[in-house]
PDB file of C-alpha atoms in Angstrom:
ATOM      1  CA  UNK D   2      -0.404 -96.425  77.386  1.00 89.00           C
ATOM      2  CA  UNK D   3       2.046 -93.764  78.819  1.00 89.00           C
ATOM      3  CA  UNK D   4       0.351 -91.117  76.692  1.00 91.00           C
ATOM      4  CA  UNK D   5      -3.147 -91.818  78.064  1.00 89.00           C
ATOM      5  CA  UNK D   6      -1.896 -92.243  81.605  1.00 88.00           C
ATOM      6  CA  UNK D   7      -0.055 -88.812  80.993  1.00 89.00           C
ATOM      7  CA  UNK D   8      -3.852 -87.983  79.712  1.00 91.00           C
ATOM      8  CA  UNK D   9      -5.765 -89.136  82.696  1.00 89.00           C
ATOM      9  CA  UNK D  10      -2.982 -87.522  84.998  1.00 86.00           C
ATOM     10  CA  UNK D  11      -3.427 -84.251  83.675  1.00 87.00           C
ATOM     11  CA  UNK D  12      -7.540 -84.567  83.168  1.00 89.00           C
ATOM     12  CA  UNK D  13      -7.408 -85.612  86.834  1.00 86.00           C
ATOM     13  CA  UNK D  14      -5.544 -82.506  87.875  1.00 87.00           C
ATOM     14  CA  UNK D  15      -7.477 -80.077  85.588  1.00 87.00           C
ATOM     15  CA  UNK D  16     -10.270 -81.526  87.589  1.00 88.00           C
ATOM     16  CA  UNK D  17      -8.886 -81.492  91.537  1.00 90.00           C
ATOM     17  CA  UNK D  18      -8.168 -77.499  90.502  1.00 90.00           C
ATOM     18  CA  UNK D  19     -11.637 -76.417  89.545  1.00 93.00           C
ATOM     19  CA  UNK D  20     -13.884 -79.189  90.910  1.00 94.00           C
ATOM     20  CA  UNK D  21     -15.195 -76.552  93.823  1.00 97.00           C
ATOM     21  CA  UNK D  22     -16.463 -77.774  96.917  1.00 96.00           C
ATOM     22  CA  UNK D  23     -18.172 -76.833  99.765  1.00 97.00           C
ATOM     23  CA  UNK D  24     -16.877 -77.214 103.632  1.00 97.00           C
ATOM     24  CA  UNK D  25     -19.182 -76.724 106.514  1.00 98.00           C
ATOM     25  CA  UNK D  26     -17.959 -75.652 109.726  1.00 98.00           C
ATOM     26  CA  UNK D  27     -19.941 -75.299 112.802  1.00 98.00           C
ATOM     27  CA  UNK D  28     -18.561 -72.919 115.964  1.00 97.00           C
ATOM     28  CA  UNK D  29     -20.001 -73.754 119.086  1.00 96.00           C
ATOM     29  CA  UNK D  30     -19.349 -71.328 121.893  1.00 95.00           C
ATOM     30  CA  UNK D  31     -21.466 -69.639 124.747  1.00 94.00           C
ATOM     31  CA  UNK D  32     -19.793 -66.244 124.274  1.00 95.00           C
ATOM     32  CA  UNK D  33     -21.615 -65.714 120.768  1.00 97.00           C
ATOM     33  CA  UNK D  34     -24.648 -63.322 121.064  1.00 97.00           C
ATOM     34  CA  UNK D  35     -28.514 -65.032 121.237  1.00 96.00           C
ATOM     35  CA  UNK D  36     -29.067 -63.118 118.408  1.00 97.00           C
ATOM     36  CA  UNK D  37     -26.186 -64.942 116.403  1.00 98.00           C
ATOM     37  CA  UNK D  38     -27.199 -68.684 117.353  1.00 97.00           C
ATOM     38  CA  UNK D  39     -27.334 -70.053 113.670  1.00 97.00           C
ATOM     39  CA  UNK D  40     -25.738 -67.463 111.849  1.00 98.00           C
ATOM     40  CA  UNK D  41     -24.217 -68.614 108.507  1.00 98.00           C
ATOM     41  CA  UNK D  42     -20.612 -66.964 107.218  1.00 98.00           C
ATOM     42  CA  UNK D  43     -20.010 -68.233 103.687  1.00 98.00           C
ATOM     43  CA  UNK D  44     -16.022 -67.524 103.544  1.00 98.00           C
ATOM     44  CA  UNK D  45     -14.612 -66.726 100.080  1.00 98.00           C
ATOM     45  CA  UNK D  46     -10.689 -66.413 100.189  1.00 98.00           C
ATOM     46  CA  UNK D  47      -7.855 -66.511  97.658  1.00 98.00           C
ATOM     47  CA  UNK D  48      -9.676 -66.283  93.896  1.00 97.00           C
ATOM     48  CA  UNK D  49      -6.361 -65.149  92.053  1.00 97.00           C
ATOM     49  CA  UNK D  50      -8.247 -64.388  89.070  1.00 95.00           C
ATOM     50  CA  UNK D  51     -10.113 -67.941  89.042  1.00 95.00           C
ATOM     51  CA  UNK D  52     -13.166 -68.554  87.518  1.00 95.00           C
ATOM     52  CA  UNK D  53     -15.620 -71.308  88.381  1.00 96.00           C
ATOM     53  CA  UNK D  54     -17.985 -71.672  85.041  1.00 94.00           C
ATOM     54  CA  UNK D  55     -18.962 -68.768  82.675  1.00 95.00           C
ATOM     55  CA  UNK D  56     -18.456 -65.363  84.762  1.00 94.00           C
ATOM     56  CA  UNK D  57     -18.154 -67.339  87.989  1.00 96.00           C
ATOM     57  CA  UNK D  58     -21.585 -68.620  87.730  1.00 97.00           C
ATOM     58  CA  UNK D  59     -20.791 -72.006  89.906  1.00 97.00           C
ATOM     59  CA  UNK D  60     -18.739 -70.453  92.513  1.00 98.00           C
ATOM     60  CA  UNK D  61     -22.033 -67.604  92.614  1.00 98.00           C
ATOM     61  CA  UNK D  62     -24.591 -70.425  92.587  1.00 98.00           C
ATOM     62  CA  UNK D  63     -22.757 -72.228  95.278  1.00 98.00           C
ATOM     63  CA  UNK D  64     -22.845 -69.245  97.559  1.00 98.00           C
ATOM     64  CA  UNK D  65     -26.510 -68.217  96.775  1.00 98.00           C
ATOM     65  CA  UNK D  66     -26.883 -72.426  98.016  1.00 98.00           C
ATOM     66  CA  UNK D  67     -25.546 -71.252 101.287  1.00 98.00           C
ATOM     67  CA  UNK D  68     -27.775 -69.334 102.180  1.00 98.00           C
ATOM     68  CA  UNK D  69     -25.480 -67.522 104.221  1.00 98.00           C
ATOM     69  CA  UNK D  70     -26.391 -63.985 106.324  1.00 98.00           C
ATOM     70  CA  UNK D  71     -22.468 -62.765 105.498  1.00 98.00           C
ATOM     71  CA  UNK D  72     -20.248 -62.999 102.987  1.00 98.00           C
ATOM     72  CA  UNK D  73     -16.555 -62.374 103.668  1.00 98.00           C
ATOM     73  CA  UNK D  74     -14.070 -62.032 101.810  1.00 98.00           C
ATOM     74  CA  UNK D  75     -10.495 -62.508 102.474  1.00 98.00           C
ATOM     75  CA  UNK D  76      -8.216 -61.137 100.123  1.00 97.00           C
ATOM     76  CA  UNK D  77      -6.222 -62.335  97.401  1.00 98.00           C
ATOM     77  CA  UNK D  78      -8.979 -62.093  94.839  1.00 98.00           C
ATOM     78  CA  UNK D  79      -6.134 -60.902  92.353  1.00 97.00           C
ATOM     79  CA  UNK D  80      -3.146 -62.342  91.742  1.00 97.00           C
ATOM     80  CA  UNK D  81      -2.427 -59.380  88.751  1.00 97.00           C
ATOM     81  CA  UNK D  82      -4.109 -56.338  87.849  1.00 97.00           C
ATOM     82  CA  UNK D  83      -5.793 -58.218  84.555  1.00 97.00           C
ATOM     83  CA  UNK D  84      -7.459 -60.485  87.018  1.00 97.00           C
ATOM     84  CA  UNK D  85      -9.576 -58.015  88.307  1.00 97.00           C
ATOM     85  CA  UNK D  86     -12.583 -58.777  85.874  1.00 96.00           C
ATOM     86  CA  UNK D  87     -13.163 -61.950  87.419  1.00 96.00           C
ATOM     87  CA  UNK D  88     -13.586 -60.661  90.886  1.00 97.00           C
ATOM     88  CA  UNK D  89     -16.469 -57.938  89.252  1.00 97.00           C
ATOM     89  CA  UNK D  90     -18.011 -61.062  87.617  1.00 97.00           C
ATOM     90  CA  UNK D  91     -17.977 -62.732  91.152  1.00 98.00           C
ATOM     91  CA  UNK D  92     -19.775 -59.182  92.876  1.00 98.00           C
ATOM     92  CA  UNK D  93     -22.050 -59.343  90.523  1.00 98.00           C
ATOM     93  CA  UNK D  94     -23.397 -62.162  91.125  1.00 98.00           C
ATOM     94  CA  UNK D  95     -22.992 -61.830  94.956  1.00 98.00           C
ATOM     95  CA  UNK D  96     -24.521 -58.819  95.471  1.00 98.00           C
ATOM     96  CA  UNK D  97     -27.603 -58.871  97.207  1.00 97.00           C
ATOM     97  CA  UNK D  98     -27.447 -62.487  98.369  1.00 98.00           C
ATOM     98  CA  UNK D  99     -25.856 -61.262 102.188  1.00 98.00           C
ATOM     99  CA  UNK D 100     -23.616 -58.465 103.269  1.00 98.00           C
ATOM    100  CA  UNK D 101     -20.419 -58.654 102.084  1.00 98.00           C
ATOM    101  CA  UNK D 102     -17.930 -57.754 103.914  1.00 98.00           C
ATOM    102  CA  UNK D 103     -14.496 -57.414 102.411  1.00 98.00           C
ATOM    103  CA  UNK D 104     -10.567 -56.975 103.192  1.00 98.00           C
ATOM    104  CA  UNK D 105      -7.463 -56.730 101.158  1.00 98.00           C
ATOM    105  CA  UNK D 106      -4.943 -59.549 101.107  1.00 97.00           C
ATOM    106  CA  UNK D 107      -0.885 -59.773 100.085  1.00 97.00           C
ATOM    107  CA  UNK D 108      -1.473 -59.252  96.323  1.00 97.00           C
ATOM    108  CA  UNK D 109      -4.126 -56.599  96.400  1.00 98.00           C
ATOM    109  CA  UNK D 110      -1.032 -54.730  97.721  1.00 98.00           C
ATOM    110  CA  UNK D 111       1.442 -56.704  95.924  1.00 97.00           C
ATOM    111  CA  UNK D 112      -0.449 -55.440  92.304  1.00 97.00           C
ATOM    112  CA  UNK D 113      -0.825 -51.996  93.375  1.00 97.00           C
ATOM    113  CA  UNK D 114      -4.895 -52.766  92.996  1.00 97.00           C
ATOM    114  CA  UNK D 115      -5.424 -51.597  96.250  1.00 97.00           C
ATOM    115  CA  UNK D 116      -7.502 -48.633  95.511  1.00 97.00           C
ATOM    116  CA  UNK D 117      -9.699 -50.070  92.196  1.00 97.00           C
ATOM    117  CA  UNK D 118     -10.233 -53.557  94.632  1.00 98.00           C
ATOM    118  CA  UNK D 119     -12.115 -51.143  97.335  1.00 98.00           C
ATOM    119  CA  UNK D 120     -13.737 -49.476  94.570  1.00 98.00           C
ATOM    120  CA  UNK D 121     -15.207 -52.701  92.812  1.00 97.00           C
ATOM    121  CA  UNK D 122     -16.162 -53.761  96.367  1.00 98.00           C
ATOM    122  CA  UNK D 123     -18.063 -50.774  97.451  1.00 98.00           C
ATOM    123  CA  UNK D 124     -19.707 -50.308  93.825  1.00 98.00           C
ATOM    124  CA  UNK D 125     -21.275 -53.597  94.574  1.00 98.00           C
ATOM    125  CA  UNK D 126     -22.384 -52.317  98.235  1.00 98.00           C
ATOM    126  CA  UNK D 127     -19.508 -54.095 100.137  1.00 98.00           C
ATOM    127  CA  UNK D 128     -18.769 -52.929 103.486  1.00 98.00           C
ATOM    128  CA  UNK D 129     -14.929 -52.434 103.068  1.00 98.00           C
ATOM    129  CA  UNK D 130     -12.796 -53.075 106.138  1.00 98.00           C
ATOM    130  CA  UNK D 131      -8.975 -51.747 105.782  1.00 98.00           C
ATOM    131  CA  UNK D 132      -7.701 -51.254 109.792  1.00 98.00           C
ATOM    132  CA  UNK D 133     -11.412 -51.113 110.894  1.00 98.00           C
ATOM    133  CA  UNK D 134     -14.302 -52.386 112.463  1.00 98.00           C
ATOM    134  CA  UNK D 135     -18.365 -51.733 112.817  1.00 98.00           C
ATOM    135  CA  UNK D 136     -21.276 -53.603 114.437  1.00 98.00           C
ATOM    136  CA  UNK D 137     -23.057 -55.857 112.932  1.00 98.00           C
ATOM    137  CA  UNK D 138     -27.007 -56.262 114.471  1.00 98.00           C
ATOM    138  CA  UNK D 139     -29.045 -59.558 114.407  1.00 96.00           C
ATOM    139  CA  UNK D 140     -31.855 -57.716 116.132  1.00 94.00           C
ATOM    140  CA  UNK D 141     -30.672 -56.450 119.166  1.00 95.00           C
ATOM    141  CA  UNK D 142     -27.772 -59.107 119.152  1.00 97.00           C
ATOM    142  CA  UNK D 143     -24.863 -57.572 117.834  1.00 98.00           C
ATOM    143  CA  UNK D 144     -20.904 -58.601 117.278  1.00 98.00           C
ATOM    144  CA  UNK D 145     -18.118 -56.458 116.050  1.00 98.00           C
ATOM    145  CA  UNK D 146     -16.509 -56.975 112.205  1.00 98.00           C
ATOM    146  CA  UNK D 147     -13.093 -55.958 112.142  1.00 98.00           C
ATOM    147  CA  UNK D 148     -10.511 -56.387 109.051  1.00 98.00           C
ATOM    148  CA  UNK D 149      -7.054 -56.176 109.245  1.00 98.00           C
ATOM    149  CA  UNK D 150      -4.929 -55.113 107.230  1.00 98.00           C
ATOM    150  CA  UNK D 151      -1.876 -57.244 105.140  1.00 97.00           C
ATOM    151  CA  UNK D 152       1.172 -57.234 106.223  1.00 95.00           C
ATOM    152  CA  UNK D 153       1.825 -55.738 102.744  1.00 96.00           C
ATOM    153  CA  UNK D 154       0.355 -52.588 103.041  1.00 95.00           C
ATOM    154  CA  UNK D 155       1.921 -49.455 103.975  1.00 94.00           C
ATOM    155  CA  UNK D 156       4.451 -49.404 107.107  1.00 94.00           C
ATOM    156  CA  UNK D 157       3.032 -46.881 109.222  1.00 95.00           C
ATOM    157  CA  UNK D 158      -0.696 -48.395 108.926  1.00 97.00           C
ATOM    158  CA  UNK D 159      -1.732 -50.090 112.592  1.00 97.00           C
ATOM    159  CA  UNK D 160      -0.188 -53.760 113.355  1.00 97.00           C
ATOM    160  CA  UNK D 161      -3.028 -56.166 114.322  1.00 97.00           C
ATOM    161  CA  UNK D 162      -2.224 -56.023 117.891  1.00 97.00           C
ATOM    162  CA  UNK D 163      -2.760 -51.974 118.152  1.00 98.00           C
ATOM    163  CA  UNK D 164      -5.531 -52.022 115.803  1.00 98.00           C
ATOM    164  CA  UNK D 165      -7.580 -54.901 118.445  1.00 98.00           C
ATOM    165  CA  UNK D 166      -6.613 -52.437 121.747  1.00 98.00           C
ATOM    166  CA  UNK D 167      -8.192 -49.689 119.926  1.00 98.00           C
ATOM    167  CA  UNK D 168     -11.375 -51.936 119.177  1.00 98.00           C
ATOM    168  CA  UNK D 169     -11.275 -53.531 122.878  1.00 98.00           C
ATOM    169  CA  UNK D 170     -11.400 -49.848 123.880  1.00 98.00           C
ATOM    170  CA  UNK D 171     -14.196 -49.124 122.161  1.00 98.00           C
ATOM    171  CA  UNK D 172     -16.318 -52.309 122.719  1.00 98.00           C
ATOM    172  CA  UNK D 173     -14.722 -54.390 125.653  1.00 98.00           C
ATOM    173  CA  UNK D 174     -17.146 -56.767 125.933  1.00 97.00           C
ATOM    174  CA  UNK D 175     -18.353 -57.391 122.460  1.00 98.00           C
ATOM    175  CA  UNK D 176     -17.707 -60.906 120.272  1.00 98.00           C
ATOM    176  CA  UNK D 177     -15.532 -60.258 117.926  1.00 98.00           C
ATOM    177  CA  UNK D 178     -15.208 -61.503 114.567  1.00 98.00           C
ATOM    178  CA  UNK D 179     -11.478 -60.711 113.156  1.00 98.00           C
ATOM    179  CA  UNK D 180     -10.998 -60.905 109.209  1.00 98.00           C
ATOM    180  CA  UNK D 181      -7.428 -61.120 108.315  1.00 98.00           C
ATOM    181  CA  UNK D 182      -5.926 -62.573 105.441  1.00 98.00           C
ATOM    182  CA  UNK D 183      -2.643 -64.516 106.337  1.00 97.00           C
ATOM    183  CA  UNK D 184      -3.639 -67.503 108.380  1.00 96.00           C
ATOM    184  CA  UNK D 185      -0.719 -66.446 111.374  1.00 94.00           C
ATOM    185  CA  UNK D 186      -3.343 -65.012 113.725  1.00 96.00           C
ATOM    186  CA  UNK D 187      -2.385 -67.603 116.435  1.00 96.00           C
ATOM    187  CA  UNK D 188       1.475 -67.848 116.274  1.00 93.00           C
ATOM    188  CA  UNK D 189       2.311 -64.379 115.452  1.00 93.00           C
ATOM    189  CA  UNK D 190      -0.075 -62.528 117.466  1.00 96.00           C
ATOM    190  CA  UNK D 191      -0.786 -64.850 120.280  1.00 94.00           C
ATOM    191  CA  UNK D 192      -3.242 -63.672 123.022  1.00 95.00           C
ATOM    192  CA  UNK D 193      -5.021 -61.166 120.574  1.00 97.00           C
ATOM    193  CA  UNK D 194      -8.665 -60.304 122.188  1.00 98.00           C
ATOM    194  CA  UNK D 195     -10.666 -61.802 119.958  1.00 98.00           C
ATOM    195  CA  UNK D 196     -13.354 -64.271 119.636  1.00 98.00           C
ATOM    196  CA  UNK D 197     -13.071 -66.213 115.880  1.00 98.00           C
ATOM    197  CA  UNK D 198     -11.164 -65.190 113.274  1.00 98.00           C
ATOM    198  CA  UNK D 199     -11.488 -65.962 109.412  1.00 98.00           C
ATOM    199  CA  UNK D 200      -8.579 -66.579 107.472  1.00 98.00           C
ATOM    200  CA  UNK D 201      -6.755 -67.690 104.210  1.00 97.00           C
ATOM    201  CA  UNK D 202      -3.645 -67.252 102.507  1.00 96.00           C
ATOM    202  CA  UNK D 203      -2.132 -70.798 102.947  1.00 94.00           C
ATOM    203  CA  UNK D 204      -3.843 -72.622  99.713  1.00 94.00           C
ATOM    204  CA  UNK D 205      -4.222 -75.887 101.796  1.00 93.00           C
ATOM    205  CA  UNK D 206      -0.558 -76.231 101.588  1.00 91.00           C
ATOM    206  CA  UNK D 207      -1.030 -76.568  98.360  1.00 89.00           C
ATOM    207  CA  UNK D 208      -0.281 -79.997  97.909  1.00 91.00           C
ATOM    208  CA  UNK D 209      -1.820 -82.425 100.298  1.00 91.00           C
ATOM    209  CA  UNK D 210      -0.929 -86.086 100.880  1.00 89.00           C
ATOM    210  CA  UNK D 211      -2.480 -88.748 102.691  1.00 87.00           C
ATOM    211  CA  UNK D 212      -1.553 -88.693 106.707  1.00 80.00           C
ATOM    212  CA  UNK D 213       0.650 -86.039 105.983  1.00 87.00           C
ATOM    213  CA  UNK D 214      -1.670 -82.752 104.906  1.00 89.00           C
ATOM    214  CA  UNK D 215      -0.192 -79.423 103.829  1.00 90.00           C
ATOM    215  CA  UNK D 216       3.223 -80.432 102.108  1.00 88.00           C
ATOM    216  CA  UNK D 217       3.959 -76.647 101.098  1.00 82.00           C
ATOM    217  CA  UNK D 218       3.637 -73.046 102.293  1.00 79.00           C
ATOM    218  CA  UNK D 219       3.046 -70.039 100.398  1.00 76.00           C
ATOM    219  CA  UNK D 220       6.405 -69.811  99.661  1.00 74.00           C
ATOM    220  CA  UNK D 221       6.600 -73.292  98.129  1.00 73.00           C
ATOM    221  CA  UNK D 222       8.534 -74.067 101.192  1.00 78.00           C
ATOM    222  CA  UNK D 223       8.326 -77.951 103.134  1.00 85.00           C
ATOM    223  CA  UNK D 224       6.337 -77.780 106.761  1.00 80.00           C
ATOM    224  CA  UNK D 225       2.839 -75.837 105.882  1.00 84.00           C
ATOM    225  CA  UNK D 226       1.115 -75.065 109.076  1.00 87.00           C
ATOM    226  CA  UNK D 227      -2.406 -74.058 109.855  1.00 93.00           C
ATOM    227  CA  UNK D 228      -3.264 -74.766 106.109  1.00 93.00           C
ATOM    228  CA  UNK D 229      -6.987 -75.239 106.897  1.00 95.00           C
ATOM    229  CA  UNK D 230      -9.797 -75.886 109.361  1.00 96.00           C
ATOM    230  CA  UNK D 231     -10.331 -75.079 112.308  1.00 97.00           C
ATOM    231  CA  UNK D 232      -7.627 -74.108 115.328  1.00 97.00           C
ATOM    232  CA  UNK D 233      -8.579 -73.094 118.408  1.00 95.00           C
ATOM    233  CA  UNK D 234      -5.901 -71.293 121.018  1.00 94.00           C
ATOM    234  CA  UNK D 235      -6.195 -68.857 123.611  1.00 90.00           C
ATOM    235  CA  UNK D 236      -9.623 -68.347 123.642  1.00 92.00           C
ATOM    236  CA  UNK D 237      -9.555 -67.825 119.992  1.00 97.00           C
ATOM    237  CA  UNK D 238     -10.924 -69.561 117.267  1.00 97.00           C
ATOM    238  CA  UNK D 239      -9.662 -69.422 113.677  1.00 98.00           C
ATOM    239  CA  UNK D 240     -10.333 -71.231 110.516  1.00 98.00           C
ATOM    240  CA  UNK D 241      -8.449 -71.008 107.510  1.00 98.00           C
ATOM    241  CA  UNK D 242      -9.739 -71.801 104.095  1.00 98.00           C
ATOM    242  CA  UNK D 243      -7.867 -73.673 101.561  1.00 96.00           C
ATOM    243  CA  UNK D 244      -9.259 -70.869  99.072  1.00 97.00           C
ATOM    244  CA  UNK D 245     -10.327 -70.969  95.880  1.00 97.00           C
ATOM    245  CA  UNK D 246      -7.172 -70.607  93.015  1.00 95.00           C
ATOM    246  CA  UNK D 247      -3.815 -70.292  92.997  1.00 92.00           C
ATOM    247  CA  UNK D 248      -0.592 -67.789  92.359  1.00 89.00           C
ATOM    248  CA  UNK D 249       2.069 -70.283  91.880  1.00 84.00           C
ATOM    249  CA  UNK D 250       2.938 -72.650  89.009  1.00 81.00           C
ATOM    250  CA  UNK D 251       2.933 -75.902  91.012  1.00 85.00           C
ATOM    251  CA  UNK D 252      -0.838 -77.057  90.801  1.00 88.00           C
ATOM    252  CA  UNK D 253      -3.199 -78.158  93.631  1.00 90.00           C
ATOM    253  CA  UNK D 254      -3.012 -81.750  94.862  1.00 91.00           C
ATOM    254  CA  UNK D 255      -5.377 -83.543  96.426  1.00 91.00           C
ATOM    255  CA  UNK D 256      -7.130 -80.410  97.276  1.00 95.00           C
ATOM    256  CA  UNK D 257      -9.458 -78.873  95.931  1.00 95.00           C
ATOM    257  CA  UNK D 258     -10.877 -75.619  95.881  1.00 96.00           C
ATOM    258  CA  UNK D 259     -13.496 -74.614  98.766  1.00 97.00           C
ATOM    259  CA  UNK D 260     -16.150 -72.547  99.882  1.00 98.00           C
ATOM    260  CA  UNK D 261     -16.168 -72.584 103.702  1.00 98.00           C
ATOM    261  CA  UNK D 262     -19.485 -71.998 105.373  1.00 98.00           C
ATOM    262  CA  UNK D 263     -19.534 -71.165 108.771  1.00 98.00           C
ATOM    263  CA  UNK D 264     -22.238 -71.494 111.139  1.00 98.00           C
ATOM    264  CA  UNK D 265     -22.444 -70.042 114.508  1.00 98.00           C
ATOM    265  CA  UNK D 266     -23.945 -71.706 117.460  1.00 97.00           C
ATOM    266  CA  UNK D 267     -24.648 -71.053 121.016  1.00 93.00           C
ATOM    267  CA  UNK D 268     -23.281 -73.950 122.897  1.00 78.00           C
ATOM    268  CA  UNK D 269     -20.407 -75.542 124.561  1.00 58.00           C
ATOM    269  CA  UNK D 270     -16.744 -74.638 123.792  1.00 50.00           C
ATOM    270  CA  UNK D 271     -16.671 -77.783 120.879  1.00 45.00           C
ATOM    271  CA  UNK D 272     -16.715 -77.869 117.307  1.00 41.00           C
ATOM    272  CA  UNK D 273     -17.632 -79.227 114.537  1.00 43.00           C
TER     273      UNK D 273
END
């Protein structure tokens, strides 16, 4: 009996760690451009070297299901330099769905993949954003795409803060969309001009319990915080995925891997 309850335990697990799902998130506000009203984001965060079915074919199928008009990705698609095949597998069969749009997290930096993670991106006709920004054009709707850069790159690169004044100089009016990995937008950078921002980084907390949520931080430490969905401060909205794998030993609970697709619409300042 304790052998086949040790069984189902670990079955169960094996399961709540690959078993991908799919989270839909609407953002209503008036600011967004008419162009954008119904514009679909499918948000891809945190792979570490995962792989959903035989060269990522599940995860890919699930995004070509979206039928999203952006892809973004958020970093952490590596936890080690040998993981790097499984991020091609997953351009490969991304390309050509949407744009992708794409930004380093900690452990692209952290690996010292940096340089060969841009290169797989832009092989695969990425548009690779590392402390910059461009218009993006529904029509004659547009909104600005800007990724930040990790807190782990180099120390003289731009902090998030002088890298948004040199974008609100350039486009003062524009909706911004803000791609930046760690999921601290709204407590460490509070008041930051921009419009919704698309984060990762905190794996759900990692372990979730009933009532409770996030138990655990990045750092395996108690108190997780803005561990996923939707926050909205300032003027600001962010949403956090709970990502897709995992760097650390201690397995997901009660939380299991996501694809977040999120949907723009012209309305009200509620969400979804």
């Amino acid at each position: 009996i304790v052998l086949l309850t040790l069984a189902a335990l670990a079955a169960w697990l094996a399961w709540g760690n690959t078993a991908l799902m799919v989270n839909r998130i609407t953002v209503r506000d008036a600011r967004i451009p008419a162009g954008f009203d119904g514009f679909r984001i499918a948000v891809l965060s945190d792979l570490h070297g995962m792989s959903f079915g035989e060269g990522n074919s599940r995860l890919i199928r699930a995004v070509s299901d979206a039928k999203p008009d952006m892809i973004a990705i958020l970093g952490d698609m590596i936890t080690y330099p040998s993981d790097l095949p499984a991020f091609e597998s997953l351009l490969d069969g991304i390309e050509g769905i949407a744009p992708i749009y794409c930004i380093n997290g900690n452990h692209e930096w952290a690996a010292h993949c940096v340089d060969k993670v841009r290169e797989l991106a832009l092989s695969h006709g990425a548009h690779f954003l590392s402390n910059s920004y461009e218009p993006l054009y529904c029509g004659s709707s547009r909104i600005i795409v800007c990724g930040a850069e990790d807190k782990n790159g180099r120390a003289d690169m731009e902090t998030p803060p002088e890298l948004a004044s040199r974008l609100r100089g350039e486009y003062p009016d524009d909706f911004v969309l803000w791609l930046y990995h760690r999921n601290d937008t709204l407590t460490g950078f509070p008041g930051l001009p921009v419009d919704l921002v698309l984060s990762g980084h905190a794996h759900g907390g990692i372990v979730r319990l009933p009532f409770i949520g996030g138990l655990l931080d990045v750092h395996r430490r108690l108190g997780a915080e803005y561990e996923k969905g939707m926050y909205e401060e300032n003027n600001t909205v962010m949403i956090v995925s709970r990502g897709l794998g995992n760097s650390i030993v201690v397995p997901r609970f009660l939380n299991r891997p996501e694809l977040v697709c999120v949907t723009l619409s012209i309305d009200s300042k509620t969400s979804d």
